[in-house]
Coordinates of N, CA, C and O in Angstrom, one line a residue:
X900 N -17.9 6.0 -0.6 CA -17.1 5.8 0.3 C -16.3 4.5 0.4 O -17.1 3.5 0.3
X901 N -15.3 4.6 0.8 CA -14.4 3.3 0.6 C -14.4 2.5 1.8 O -14.3 3.0 2.8
X902 N -14.7 1.2 1.7 CA -14.6 0.3 2.8 C -13.5 -0.5 2.8 O -13.0 -0.9 4.0
X903 N -12.9 -0.7 1.6 CA -11.7 -1.3 1.8 C -10.9 -1.0 0.5 O -11.5 -0.9 -0.5
X904 N -9.6 -1.1 0.5 CA -8.8 -0.8 -0.5 C -7.7 -2.0 -0.9 O -7.2 -2.2 0.3
X905 N -7.6 -2.4 -1.8 CA -6.7 -3.7 -2.1 C -5.7 -3.0 -2.9 O -5.9 -2.3 -3.8
X906 N -4.3 -3.2 -2.6 CA -3.4 -2.4 -3.3 C -2.2 -3.6 -3.8 O -1.9 -4.5 -3.0
X907 N -1.8 -3.3 -4.8 CA -0.6 -4.1 -5.4 C 0.6 -3.2 -5.7 O 0.2 -2.0 -6.2
X908 N 1.8 -3.5 -5.7 CA 3.0 -2.8 -5.9 C 3.9 -3.5 -6.8 O 4.3 -4.7 -6.3
X909 N 4.3 -3.0 -8.0 CA 5.2 -4.0 -8.9 C 6.4 -3.0 -8.9 O 6.5 -2.0 -9.5
X910 N 7.5 -3.2 -8.4 CA 8.7 -2.4 -8.4 C 9.5 -2.7 -9.6 O 9.6 -3.7 -10.0
X911 N 9.9 -1.6 -10.1 CA 10.9 -1.6 -11.2 C 10.1 -1.4 -12.5 O 9.1 -0.8 -12.5
X912 N 10.9 -2.0 -13.6 CA 10.3 -1.5 -14.9 C 9.3 -2.5 -15.3 O 9.2 -3.7 -15.0
X913 N 8.1 -1.9 -15.9 CA 6.8 -2.5 -16.3 C 7.0 -2.9 -17.8 O 6.8 -2.1 -18.6
X914 N 7.9 -4.1 -18.0 CA 8.2 -4.3 -19.4 C 7.9 -5.7 -19.8 O 8.4 -6.3 -20.8
X915 N 7.0 -6.4 -18.9 CA 6.6 -7.7 -19.6 C 5.1 -7.9 -18.9 O 4.7 -7.8 -17.8
X916 N 4.6 -8.9 -19.8 CA 3.1 -9.4 -19.5 C 3.3 -10.4 -18.2 O 4.1 -11.2 -18.4
X917 N 2.5 -10.2 -17.2 CA 2.7 -11.2 -16.1 C 1.3 -11.4 -15.6 O 0.4 -10.6 -15.5
X918 N 1.3 -12.6 -15.0 CA 0.1 -13.0 -14.4 C 0.2 -13.1 -12.8 O 1.4 -13.4 -12.3
X919 N -0.8 -12.9 -12.1 CA -1.0 -13.1 -10.6 C 0.5 -12.3 -10.0 O 1.2 -12.9 -9.2
X920 N 0.4 -11.1 -10.5 CA 1.8 -10.2 -10.0 C 1.3 -9.4 -8.8 O 0.1 -9.1 -8.5
X921 N 2.2 -9.4 -7.9 CA 1.9 -8.4 -6.8 C 1.2 -9.1 -5.6 O 0.7 -8.5 -4.8
X922 N 1.0 -10.3 -5.6 CA 0.3 -11.1 -4.5 C -1.1 -11.2 -4.8 O -1.7 -10.6 -5.6
X923 N -1.9 -11.8 -3.8 CA -3.4 -12.0 -3.9 C -3.9 -11.5 -2.5 O -3.2 -11.4 -1.4
X924 N -5.4 -11.2 -2.7 CA -6.1 -10.8 -1.6 C -7.2 -11.8 -1.3 O -7.8 -12.1 -2.4
X925 N -7.8 -11.8 -0.2 CA -8.9 -12.7 0.1 C -9.8 -12.0 0.9 O -9.4 -11.2 1.6
X926 N -11.1 -11.7 0.3 CA -11.9 -10.8 0.7 C -12.7 -11.3 2.1 O -12.9 -12.5 2.3
X927 N -12.8 -10.4 2.9 CA -13.5 -10.7 4.3 C -15.0 -10.4 4.3 O -15.4 -10.6 5.4
X928 N -15.6 -9.9 3.4 CA -16.8 -9.7 3.2 C -17.3 -9.5 1.8 O -16.6 -9.7 0.9
X929 N -18.7 -9.0 1.5 CA -19.2 -9.1 0.1 C -18.9 -7.7 -0.1 O -19.2 -6.6 0.5
X930 N -18.1 -7.3 -1.4 CA -17.9 -5.9 -1.7 C -18.4 -5.8 -3.2 O -18.4 -6.7 -4.1
X931 N -18.5 -4.4 -3.4 CA -18.7 -3.9 -4.9 C -17.5 -3.0 -5.3 O -17.2 -2.2 -4.6
X932 N -17.0 -3.3 -6.3 CA -15.9 -2.4 -6.9 C -16.1 -0.9 -7.2 O -17.3 -0.9 -7.9
X933 N -15.5 -0.1 -6.8 CA -15.7 1.4 -7.1 C -14.9 1.9 -8.3 O -15.3 2.5 -9.2
X934 N -13.6 1.8 -7.9 CA -12.7 2.4 -9.1 C -11.2 1.7 -8.9 O -11.1 0.9 -7.9
X935 N -10.6 2.1 -9.9 CA -9.3 1.6 -9.8 C -8.2 2.6 -9.9 O -8.6 3.4 -10.7
X936 N -7.3 2.8 -9.2 CA -6.4 3.9 -9.2 C -5.0 3.3 -9.7 O -4.5 2.3 -9.1
X937 N -4.3 4.0 -10.7 CA -3.1 3.5 -11.4 C -2.2 4.6 -11.2 O -2.5 5.5 -11.4
X938 N -0.9 4.2 -10.7 CA 0.1 5.2 -10.5 C 1.5 4.6 -10.8 O 1.8 3.5 -10.5
X939 N 2.3 5.4 -11.7 CA 3.7 5.0 -12.0 C 4.5 6.1 -11.5 O 4.4 7.2 -11.4
X940 N 5.8 5.6 -10.8 CA 6.7 6.8 -10.5 C 7.3 7.3 -11.7 O 7.7 8.5 -11.9
X941 N 7.6 6.5 -12.8 CA 8.0 7.1 -13.9 C 7.0 6.8 -15.3 O 6.8 5.4 -15.4
X942 N 6.5 7.6 -16.0 CA 5.6 7.3 -17.0 C 6.2 6.6 -18.3 O 7.5 6.5 -18.5
X943 N 5.4 5.8 -18.8 CA 5.7 4.9 -19.9 C 5.7 5.8 -21.1 O 5.0 6.8 -21.4
X944 N 6.3 5.2 -22.4 CA 6.1 5.8 -23.7 C 5.8 4.8 -24.8 O 6.1 3.7 -24.6
X945 N 5.1 5.2 -25.6 CA 4.6 4.3 -26.8 C 3.2 4.5 -27.1 O 2.4 5.0 -26.3
X946 N 2.7 3.7 -28.4 CA 1.4 3.9 -28.5 C 0.5 3.0 -27.9 O -0.5 3.1 -28.0
X947 N 1.3 1.9 -27.2 CA 0.5 1.1 -26.4 C 0.5 1.3 -24.8 O 1.2 1.7 -24.6
X948 N -0.8 1.4 -24.3 CA -1.0 1.7 -22.9 C -0.2 0.5 -22.1 O -0.3 -0.6 -22.6
X949 N -0.2 0.7 -20.9 CA -0.1 -0.5 -19.9 C -1.5 -0.8 -19.5 O -2.3 0.2 -18.9
X950 N -2.0 -2.0 -19.6 CA -3.2 -2.5 -19.2 C -3.1 -3.4 -18.1 O -2.3 -4.2 -18.0
X951 N -3.9 -3.4 -17.2 CA -4.1 -4.2 -16.2 C -5.2 -5.1 -16.0 O -6.3 -4.5 -16.6
X952 N -5.4 -6.3 -15.4 CA -6.8 -6.9 -15.1 C -6.8 -7.3 -13.9 O -5.9 -8.0 -13.4
X953 N -8.0 -7.3 -13.2 CA -8.1 -7.8 -11.8 C -9.0 -8.9 -11.8 O -10.2 -8.6 -12.4
X954 N -8.8 -9.9 -11.2 CA -9.6 -11.2 -11.3 C -10.3 -11.3 -10.1 O -9.5 -11.5 -8.9
X955 N -11.6 -11.9 -9.9 CA -12.0 -12.3 -8.8 C -12.3 -13.9 -8.9 O -13.3 -14.0 -10.0
X956 N -11.7 -14.7 -8.2 CA -11.8 -16.2 -8.3 C -11.8 -16.5 -9.6 O -12.5 -17.5 -10.2
X957 N -10.7 -15.8 -10.4 CA -10.5 -16.4 -11.8 C -11.2 -15.6 -13.0 O -10.7 -15.7 -14.2
X958 N -12.1 -14.8 -12.5 CA -12.9 -14.1 -13.6 C -12.6 -12.5 -13.5 O -12.6 -12.0 -12.3
X959 N -12.4 -11.9 -14.7 CA -12.1 -10.7 -14.9 C -13.4 -9.9 -14.2 O -14.5 -10.1 -14.5
X960 N -13.1 -8.7 -13.5 CA -13.9 -7.8 -13.0 C -14.4 -6.6 -13.9 O -15.3 -5.9 -13.7
X961 N -13.7 -6.5 -15.0 CA -13.9 -5.7 -15.9 C -14.5 -5.9 -17.3 O -14.5 -7.1 -17.9
X962 N -15.3 -5.1 -18.0 CA -15.6 -5.2 -19.4 C -14.3 -4.7 -20.3 O -14.2 -5.1 -21.2
X963 N -14.0 -3.5 -19.8 CA -12.7 -2.7 -20.3 C -11.7 -2.7 -19.5 O -11.9 -2.3 -18.2
X964 N -10.5 -3.2 -19.8 CA -9.5 -3.2 -18.9 C -8.9 -1.7 -18.5 O -8.6 -0.9 -19.4
X965 N -8.4 -1.5 -17.3 CA -7.8 -0.2 -16.9 C -6.5 -0.1 -17.9 O -5.7 -0.9 -17.8
X966 N -6.2 1.1 -18.2 CA -5.1 1.4 -18.8 C -4.6 2.8 -18.5 O -5.3 3.7 -18.0
X967 N -3.0 2.8 -18.4 CA -2.5 4.2 -18.2 C -1.7 4.3 -19.4 O -0.8 3.7 -19.8
X968 N -2.1 5.7 -20.0 CA -1.4 5.8 -21.4 C 0.1 6.6 -21.4 O 0.4 7.0 -20.3
X969 N 0.6 6.7 -22.5 CA 1.8 7.5 -22.5 C 2.0 8.6 -21.8 O 0.9 9.5 -22.1
X970 N 3.1 9.0 -21.1 CA 3.2 10.2 -20.3 C 2.5 10.4 -19.0 O 2.8 11.3 -18.4
X971 N 1.5 9.4 -18.8 CA 0.7 9.7 -17.6 C 1.4 9.0 -16.5 O 2.1 7.9 -16.6
X972 N 1.4 9.7 -15.3 CA 1.7 8.9 -14.1 C 0.6 8.7 -13.0 O 0.8 7.8 -12.3
X973 N -0.7 9.0 -13.3 CA -1.6 8.6 -12.7 C -3.0 8.7 -13.5 O -3.1 9.0 -14.4
X974 N -4.0 7.7 -13.3 CA -5.1 7.3 -13.9 C -6.1 6.8 -12.8 O -5.6 5.7 -12.2
X975 N -7.5 7.3 -12.8 CA -8.3 6.9 -12.0 C -9.5 6.2 -13.2 O -9.8 6.8 -13.9
X976 N -9.7 5.0 -12.7 CA -10.5 4.0 -13.9 C -12.0 3.8 -13.1 O -11.9 3.1 -11.8
X977 N -13.0 4.3 -13.5 CA -14.5 4.0 -12.7 C -15.2 3.2 -13.6 O -16.5 2.9 -13.3
X978 N -15.0 2.8 -14.8 CA -15.8 2.0 -15.6 C -15.8 0.6 -15.3 O -15.3 -0.4 -15.9
X979 N -16.5 0.3 -14.2 CA -16.4 -1.2 -13.5 C -17.9 -1.8 -13.3 O -18.5 -0.9 -12.8
X980 N -18.3 -2.8 -14.1 CA -19.5 -3.4 -13.6 C -19.7 -3.6 -12.0 O -18.8 -3.9 -11.4
X981 N -20.9 -3.1 -11.6 CA -21.1 -3.3 -10.1 C -21.5 -4.6 -9.7 O -22.7 -4.8 -9.1
X982 N -20.9 -5.5 -10.1 CA -21.1 -6.8 -9.5 C -20.4 -7.3 -8.2 O -19.3 -6.9 -8.1
X983 N -21.2 -7.9 -7.4 CA -20.7 -8.4 -6.2 C -19.5 -9.4 -6.2 O -19.6 -10.2 -6.9
X984 N -18.6 -8.7 -5.3 CA -17.4 -9.7 -5.1 C -17.5 -10.4 -3.6 O -17.8 -9.7 -2.8
X985 N -17.7 -11.8 -3.6 CA -18.2 -12.5 -2.6 C -17.2 -12.7 -1.4 O -15.8 -12.7 -1.9
X986 N -17.5 -12.6 -0.1 CA -16.7 -13.0 0.8 C -15.9 -14.2 0.5 O -16.6 -15.4 0.3
X987 N -14.6 -14.3 0.9 CA -13.7 -15.3 0.6 C -13.2 -15.6 -0.8 O -12.2 -16.4 -1.1
X988 N -13.7 -14.7 -1.6 CA -13.0 -14.7 -2.9 C -11.4 -14.3 -3.0 O -11.0 -13.6 -2.1
X989 N -10.7 -14.9 -3.9 CA -9.4 -14.5 -4.0 C -9.3 -13.6 -5.2 O -9.7 -13.9 -6.4
X990 N -8.5 -12.4 -5.1 CA -8.5 -11.4 -6.0 C -6.9 -11.2 -6.4 O -6.2 -11.2 -5.6
X991 N -6.8 -11.5 -7.6 CA -5.5 -11.2 -8.3 C -5.3 -10.4 -9.3 O -6.2 -9.7 -9.8
X992 N -4.0 -9.9 -9.7 CA -4.0 -8.9 -10.8 C -2.9 -9.6 -11.7 O -1.9 -10.2 -11.5
X993 N -3.5 -9.1 -13.0 CA -2.4 -9.6 -14.1 C -2.0 -8.1 -15.0 O -2.9 -7.3 -14.8
X994 N -0.7 -8.1 -15.3 CA -0.3 -6.9 -16.4 C -0.6 -7.6 -17.9 O -0.1 -8.7 -18.1
X995 N -1.5 -7.2 -18.6 CA -1.9 -7.7 -19.7 C -1.2 -7.2 -21.0 O -1.2 -7.6 -22.0
X996 N -0.8 -6.0 -20.8 CA -0.1 -5.2 -22.0 C 0.9 -4.3 -21.3 O 0.7 -3.8 -20.2
X997 N 2.1 -4.0 -22.0 CA 3.1 -2.8 -21.6 C 3.4 -2.1 -22.8 O 3.0 -2.4 -23.9
X998 N 3.8 -0.9 -22.4 CA 4.2 0.1 -23.5 C 5.3 -0.5 -24.5 O 6.1 -1.3 -24.0
X999 N 5.2 0.1 -25.6 CA 6.2 -0.4 -26.6 C 7.3 0.3 -27.1 O 8.2 -0.1 -27.8
X1000 N 7.6 1.3 -26.4 CA 8.9 2.3 -26.6 C 9.7 2.4 -25.4 O 10.7 2.0 -25.4
X1001 N 9.1 2.7 -24.2 CA 9.8 2.9 -23.1 C 9.3 2.6 -21.7 O 7.9 2.8 -21.8
X1002 N 9.7 1.7 -20.9 CA 9.0 1.1 -19.9 C 8.7 2.2 -18.9 O 9.4 3.1 -18.7
X1003 N 7.5 2.0 -18.3 CA 7.2 2.7 -17.1 C 7.6 2.0 -15.9 O 8.3 0.9 -16.1
X1004 N 7.9 2.7 -14.6 CA 8.4 2.2 -13.5 C 7.6 2.3 -12.2 O 7.1 3.3 -12.1
X1005 N 7.9 1.2 -11.5 CA 7.2 1.3 -10.1 C 5.8 1.6 -10.1 O 5.1 2.7 -9.8
X1006 N 4.8 0.5 -10.6 CA 3.7 0.4 -10.9 C 2.8 0.1 -9.5 O 2.9 -0.9 -9.0
X1007 N 1.9 1.0 -9.2 CA 0.9 0.8 -7.8 C -0.5 0.8 -8.6 O -0.9 1.6 -9.2
X1008 N -1.2 -0.3 -8.1 CA -2.7 -0.5 -8.3 C -3.6 -0.4 -7.1 O -3.1 -1.4 -6.3
X1009 N -4.5 0.3 -6.9 CA -5.3 0.4 -5.8 C -6.9 0.1 -6.4 O -7.3 0.7 -7.3
X1010 N -7.4 -1.1 -5.9 CA -8.9 -1.3 -6.1 C -9.7 -1.0 -4.8 O -9.5 -1.5 -3.8
X1011 N -10.6 0.3 -5.1 CA -11.4 0.5 -4.2 C -12.9 -0.1 -3.9 O -13.3 -0.2 -5.0
X1012 N -13.1 -0.5 -3.0 CA -14.4 -1.5 -2.6 C -15.2 -0.8 -1.6 O -14.9 -0.2 -0.7
X1013 N -16.7 -1.1 -1.6 CA -17.6 -0.7 -0.7 C -18.3 -2.1 -0.3 O -18.5 -2.7 -1.4
X1014 N -18.8 -2.0 0.7 CA -19.4 -3.4 1.2 C -20.9 -3.2 0.7 O -21.5 -2.3 0.3
X1015 N -21.2 -4.4 0.3 CA -22.6 -4.7 -0.3 C -23.6 -4.2 0.5 O -23.8 -4.4 1.7

């Protein structure tokens, strides 16, 4: 069950690697990440997926980065280590890779958290 959802929205074409995109969030309690939901209004094309990375005080919360592959408009990513994200942590988002043929558009990322 979700206790908090952090959301980032990147409007327009997803065509470049970017750091600290879509703003940052400060945690109000200790949380454990459950899943990441990725959504595109228009799917990307190409052999490279769109990869995102979420950071807790500058450290990635993933062993494997969430990706949304060619033709997909939605993906739920659940392979997240259950490490505690502490109260007061600053949570940010990077786009680490983009598609290599046709850009996706209007990317939404949701990080679902449960209280520790």
